[in-house]
mmCIF file of C-alpha atoms in Angstrom:
data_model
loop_
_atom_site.group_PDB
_atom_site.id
_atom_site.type_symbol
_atom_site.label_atom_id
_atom_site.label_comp_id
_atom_site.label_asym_id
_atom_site.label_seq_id
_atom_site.Cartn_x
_atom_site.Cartn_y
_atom_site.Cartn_z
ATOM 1 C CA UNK A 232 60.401 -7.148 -72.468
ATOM 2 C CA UNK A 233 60.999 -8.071 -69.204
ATOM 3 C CA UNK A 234 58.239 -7.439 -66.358
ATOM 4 C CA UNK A 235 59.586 -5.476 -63.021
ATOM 5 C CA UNK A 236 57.531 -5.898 -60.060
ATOM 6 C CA UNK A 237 56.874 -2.047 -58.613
ATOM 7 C CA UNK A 238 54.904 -0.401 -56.311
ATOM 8 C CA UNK A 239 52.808 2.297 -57.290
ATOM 9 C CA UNK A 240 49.989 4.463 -57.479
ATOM 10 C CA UNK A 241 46.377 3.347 -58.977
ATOM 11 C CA UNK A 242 45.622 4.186 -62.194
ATOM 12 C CA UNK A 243 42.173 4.444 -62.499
ATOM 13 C CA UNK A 244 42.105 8.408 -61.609
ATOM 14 C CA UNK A 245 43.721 8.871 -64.303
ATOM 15 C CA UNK A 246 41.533 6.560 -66.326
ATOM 16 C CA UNK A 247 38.150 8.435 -65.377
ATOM 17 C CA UNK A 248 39.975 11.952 -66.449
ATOM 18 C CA UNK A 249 40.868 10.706 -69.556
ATOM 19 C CA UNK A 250 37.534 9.442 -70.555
ATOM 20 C CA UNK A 251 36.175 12.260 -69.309
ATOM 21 C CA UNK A 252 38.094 14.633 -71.171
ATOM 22 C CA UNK A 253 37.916 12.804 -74.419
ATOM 23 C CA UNK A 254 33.824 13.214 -74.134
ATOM 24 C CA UNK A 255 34.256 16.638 -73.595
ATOM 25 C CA UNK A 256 36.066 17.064 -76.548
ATOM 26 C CA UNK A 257 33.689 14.778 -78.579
ATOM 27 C CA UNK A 258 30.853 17.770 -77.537
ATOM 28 C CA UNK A 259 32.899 20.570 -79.697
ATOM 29 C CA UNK A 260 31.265 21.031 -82.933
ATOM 30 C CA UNK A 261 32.698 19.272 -86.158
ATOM 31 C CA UNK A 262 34.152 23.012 -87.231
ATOM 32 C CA UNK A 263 36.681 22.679 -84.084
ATOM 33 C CA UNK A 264 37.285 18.764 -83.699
ATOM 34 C CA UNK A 265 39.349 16.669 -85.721
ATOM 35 C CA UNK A 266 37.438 13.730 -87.471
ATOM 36 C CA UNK A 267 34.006 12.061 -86.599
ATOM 37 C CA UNK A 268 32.433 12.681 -83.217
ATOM 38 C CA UNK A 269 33.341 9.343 -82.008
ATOM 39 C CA UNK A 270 37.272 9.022 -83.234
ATOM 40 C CA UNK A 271 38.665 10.696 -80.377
ATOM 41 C CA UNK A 272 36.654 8.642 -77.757
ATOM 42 C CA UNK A 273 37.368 5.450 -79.283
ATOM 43 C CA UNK A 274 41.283 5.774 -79.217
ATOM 44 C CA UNK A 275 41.055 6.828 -75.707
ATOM 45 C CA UNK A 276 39.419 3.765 -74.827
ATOM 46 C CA UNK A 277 41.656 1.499 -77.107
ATOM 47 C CA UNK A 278 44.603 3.585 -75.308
ATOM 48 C CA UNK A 279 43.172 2.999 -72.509
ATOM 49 C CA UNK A 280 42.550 -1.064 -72.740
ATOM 50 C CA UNK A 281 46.043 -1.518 -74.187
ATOM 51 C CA UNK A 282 47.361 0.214 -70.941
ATOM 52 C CA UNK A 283 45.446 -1.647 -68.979
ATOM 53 C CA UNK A 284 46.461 -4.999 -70.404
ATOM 54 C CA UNK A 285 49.977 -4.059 -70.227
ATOM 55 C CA UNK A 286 50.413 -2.914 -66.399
ATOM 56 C CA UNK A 287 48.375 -6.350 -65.650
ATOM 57 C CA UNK A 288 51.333 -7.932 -67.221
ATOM 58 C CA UNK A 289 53.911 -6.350 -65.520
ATOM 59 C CA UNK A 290 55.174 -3.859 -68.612
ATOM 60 C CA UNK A 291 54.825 -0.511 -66.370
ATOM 61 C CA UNK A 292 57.241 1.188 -69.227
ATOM 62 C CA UNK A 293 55.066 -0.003 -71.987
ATOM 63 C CA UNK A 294 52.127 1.829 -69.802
ATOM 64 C CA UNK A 295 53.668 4.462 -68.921
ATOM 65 C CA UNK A 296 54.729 5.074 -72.720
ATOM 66 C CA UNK A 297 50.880 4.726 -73.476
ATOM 67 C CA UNK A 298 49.835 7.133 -70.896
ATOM 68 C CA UNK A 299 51.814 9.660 -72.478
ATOM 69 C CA UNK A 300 51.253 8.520 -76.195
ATOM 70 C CA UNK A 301 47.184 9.151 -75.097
ATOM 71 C CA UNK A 302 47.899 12.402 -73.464
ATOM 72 C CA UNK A 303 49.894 13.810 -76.270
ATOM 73 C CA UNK A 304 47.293 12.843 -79.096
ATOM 74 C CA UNK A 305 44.596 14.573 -76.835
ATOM 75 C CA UNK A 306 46.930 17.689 -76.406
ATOM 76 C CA UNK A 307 47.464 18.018 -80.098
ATOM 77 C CA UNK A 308 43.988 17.797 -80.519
ATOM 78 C CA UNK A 309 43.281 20.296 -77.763
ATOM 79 C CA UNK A 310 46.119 22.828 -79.614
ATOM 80 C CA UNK A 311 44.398 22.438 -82.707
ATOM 81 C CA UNK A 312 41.061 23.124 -81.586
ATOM 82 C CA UNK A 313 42.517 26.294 -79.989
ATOM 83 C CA UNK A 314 43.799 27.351 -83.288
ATOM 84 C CA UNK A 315 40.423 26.886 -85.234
ATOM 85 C CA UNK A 316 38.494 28.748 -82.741
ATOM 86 C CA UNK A 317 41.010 31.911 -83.196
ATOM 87 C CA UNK A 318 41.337 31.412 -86.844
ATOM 88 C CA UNK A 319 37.621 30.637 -87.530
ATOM 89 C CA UNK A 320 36.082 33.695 -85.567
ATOM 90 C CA UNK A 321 36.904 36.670 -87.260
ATOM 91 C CA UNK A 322 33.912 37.404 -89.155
ATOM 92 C CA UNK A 323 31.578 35.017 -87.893
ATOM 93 C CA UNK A 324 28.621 35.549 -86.469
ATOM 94 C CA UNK A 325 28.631 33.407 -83.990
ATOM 95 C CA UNK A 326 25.868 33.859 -81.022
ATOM 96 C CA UNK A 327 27.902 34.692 -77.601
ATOM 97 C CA UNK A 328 26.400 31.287 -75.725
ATOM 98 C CA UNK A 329 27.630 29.368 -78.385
ATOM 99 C CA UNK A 330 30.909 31.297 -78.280
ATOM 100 C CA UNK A 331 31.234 30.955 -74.117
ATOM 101 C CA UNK A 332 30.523 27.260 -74.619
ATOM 102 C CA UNK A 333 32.676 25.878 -77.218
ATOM 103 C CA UNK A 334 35.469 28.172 -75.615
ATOM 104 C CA UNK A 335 34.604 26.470 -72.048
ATOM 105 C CA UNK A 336 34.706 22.693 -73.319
ATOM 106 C CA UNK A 337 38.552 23.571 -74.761
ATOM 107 C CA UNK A 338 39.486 25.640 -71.606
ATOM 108 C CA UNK A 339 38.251 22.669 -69.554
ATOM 109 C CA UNK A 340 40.010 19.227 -71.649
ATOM 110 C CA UNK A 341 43.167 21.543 -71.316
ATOM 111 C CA UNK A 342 42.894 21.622 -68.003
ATOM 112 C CA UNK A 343 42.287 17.319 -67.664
ATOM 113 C CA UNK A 344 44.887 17.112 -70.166
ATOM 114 C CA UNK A 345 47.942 19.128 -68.593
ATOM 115 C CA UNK A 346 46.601 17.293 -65.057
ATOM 116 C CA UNK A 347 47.149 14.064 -66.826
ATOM 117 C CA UNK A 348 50.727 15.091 -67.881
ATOM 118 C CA UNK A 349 51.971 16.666 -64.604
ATOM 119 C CA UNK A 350 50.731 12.979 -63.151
ATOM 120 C CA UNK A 351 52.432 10.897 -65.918
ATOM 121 C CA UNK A 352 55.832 12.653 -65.190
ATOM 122 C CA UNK A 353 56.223 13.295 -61.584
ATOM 123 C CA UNK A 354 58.463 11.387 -59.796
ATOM 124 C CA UNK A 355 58.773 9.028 -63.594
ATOM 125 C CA UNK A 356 55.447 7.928 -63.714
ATOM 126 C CA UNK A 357 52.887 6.674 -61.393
ATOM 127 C CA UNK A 358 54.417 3.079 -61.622
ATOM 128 C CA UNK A 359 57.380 4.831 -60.060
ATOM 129 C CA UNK A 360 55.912 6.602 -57.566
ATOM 130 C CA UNK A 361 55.320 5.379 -53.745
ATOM 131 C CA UNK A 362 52.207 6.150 -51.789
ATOM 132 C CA UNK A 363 53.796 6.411 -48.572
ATOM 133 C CA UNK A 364 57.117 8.593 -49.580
ATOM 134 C CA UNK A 365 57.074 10.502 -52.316
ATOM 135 C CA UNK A 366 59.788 12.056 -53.952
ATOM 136 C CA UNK A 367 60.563 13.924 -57.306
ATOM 137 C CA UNK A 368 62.601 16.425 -59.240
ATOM 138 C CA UNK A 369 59.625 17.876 -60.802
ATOM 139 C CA UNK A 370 57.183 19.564 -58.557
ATOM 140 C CA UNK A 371 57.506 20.194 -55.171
ATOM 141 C CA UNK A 372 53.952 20.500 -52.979
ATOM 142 C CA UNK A 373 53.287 21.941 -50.065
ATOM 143 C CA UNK A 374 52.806 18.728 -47.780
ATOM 144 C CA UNK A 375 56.226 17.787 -48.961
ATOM 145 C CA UNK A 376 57.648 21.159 -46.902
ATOM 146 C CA UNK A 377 56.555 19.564 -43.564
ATOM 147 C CA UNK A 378 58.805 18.920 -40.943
ATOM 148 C CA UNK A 379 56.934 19.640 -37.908
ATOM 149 C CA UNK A 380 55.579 16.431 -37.539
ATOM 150 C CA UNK A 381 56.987 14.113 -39.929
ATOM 151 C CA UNK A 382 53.698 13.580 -42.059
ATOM 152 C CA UNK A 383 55.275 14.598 -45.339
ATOM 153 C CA UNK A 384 56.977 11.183 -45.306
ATOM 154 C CA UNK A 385 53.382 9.652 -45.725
ATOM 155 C CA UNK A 386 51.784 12.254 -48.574
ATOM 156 C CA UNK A 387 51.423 11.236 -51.939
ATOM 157 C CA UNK A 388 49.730 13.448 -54.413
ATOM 158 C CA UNK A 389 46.813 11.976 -56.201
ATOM 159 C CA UNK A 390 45.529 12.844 -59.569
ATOM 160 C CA UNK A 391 43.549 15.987 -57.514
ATOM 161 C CA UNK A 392 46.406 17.334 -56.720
ATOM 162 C CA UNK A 393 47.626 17.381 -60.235
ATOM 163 C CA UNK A 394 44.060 18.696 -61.484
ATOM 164 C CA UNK A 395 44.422 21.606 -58.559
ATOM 165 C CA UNK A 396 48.016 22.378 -60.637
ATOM 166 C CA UNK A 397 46.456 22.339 -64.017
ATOM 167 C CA UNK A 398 43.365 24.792 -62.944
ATOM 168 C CA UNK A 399 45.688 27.321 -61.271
ATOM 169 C CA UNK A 400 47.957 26.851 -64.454
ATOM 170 C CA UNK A 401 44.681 28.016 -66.130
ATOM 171 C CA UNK A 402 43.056 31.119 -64.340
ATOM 172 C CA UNK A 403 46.357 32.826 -62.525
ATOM 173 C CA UNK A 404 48.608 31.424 -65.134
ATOM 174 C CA UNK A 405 51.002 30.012 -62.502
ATOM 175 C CA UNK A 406 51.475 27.366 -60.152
ATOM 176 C CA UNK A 407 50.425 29.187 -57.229
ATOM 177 C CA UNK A 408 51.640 26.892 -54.236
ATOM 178 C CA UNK A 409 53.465 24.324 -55.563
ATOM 179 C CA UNK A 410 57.179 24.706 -57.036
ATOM 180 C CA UNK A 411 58.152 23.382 -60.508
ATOM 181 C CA UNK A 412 61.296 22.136 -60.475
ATOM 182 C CA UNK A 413 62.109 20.341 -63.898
ATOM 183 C CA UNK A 414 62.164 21.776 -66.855
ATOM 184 C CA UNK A 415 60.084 19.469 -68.857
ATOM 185 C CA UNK A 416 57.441 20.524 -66.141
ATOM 186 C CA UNK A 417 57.973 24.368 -66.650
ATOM 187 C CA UNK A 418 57.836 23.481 -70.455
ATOM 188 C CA UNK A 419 54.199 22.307 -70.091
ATOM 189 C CA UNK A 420 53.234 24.346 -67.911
ATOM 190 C CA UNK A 421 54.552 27.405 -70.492
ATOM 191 C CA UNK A 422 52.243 25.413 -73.347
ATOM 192 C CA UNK A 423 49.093 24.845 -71.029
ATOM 193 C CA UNK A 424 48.618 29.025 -70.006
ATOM 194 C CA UNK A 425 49.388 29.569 -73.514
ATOM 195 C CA UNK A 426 46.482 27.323 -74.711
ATOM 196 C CA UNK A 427 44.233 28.877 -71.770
ATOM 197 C CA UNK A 428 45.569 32.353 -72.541
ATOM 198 C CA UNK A 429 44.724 32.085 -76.302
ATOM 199 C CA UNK A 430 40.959 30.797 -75.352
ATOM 200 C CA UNK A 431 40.834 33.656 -72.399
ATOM 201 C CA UNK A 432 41.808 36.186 -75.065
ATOM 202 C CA UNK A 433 39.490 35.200 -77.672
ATOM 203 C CA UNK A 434 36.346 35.587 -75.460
ATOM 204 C CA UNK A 435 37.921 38.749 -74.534
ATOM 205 C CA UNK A 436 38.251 40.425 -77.777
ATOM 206 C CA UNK A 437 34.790 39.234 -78.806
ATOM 207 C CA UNK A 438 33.206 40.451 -75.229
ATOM 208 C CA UNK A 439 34.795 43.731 -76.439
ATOM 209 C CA UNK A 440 33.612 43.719 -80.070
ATOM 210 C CA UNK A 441 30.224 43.565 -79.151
ATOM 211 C CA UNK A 442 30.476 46.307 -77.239
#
C-alpha cells in the first residue's frame, strides 16, 4: 500500500462524535444493546487507534475504510436497538421516564451516527476534501451558493455542519437548507428519518395509550 500525500480536513471532530456516541449507546439498558456495556466502546476506540495509526502513515484509504467500517457497526447497532425498543414494548410496563429516556439516547447516537456518515462521504472523505475550496457531488450547502463576494471559494463544512444535517434529518425529516445530490446520500438520509421516525412513533403511540 502505497502512502499519497493529501491535504485534508482534521479528524479529530469526528473522533470526539464517535466516542461520544458510542457512550451514549453504552447508557441503553442491556434489553436494547448488543453485548456487555463496554463492547461497543472498546471497538470504537480500537477503530479509532487503528485509524489513527494509519492516516499518521500516510494510508488515508485504509482510514477512510475504517471510518466507515466504525460508522456502519455503530449504525447496525443503532437499527437494532430501534427494533428491540418497538418489538419489546407492547405489553410492558414500562414507566414513561424510562420510556422518554431510552428512546432519547437512540434518537440522539442516530443523529452522531448519520453526521459521521454524511462527513465520511462528502466530497470522498475528509482526506479528500480541501479546507479552502470545497467541492462535492453529494450535498450542496448554502455557503457554497455564494457569488456575491467570492467567499464560497474559502468555506469548508466541518463536522457541525454535518451534525446540523443529521438533526434536521431527525425532527423535519428533511434536509432543510442544504441539497442532496448523490444518491448514496439520499439513501442514508431515507434510513436515518426512518430510524428517527420509528423512535418518534413509538413514544407516540405509547403517549396515546396512556391516555
Amino acid at each position: 500500500m502505497v502512502s499519497v500525500p493529501r491535504r485534508g480536513v482534521p479528524r479529530w471532530p469526528a473522533v470526539v462524535a464517535a466516542v461520544t456516541m458510542s457512550l451514549l449507546y453504552s447508557v441503553l439498558p442491556s434489553r436494547l444493546r448488543i453485548g456487555p456495556v463496554w463492547l461497543l466502546p472498546v471497538i470504537v476506540f480500537a477503530l479509532v487507534t487503528l485509524a489513527a495509526g494509519a492516516r499518521r502513515r500516510g494510508y488515508h484509504d485504509l482510514t477512510h475504510k475504517l471510518g466507515l467500517a466504525l460508522t456502519l457497526m455503530v449504525t447496525l447497532a443503532v437499527v437494532l436497538s430501534a427494533f428491540l425498543l418497538v418489538a419489546r414494548l407492547p405489553g410492558v410496563k414500562m414507566p414513561a421516564a424510562d420510556l422518554l429516556r431510552e428512546s432519547g439516547l437512540i434518537w440522539l447516537t442516530n443523529i452522531l451516527v448519520f453526521a459521521l456518515w454524511y462527513w465520511e462521504i462528502d466530497g470522498g472523505g475528509p482526506a479528500m476534501r480541501r479546507r479552502d475550496r470545497h467541492a462535492s457531488t453529494d450535498f450542496l450547502f448554502p455557503q457554497m451558493q455564494r457569488r456575491d463576494d467570492g467567499s464560497a471559494q474559502n468555506w469548508a463544512p466541518g463536522l457541525l455542519d454535518y451534525l446540523f444535517l443529521a438533526f434536521n434529518t431527525s425532527t423535519a425529516f428533511s434536509p432543510t437548507d442544504t441539497l442532496v445530490l448523490s444518491p448514496r446520500a439520499k439513501v442514508l438520509m431515507m434510513c436515518q428519518s426512518l430510524i428517527s421516525l420509528v423512535v418518534i412513533a413509538v413514544l407516540a403511540a405509547r403517549a396515546i395509550n396512556t391516555l
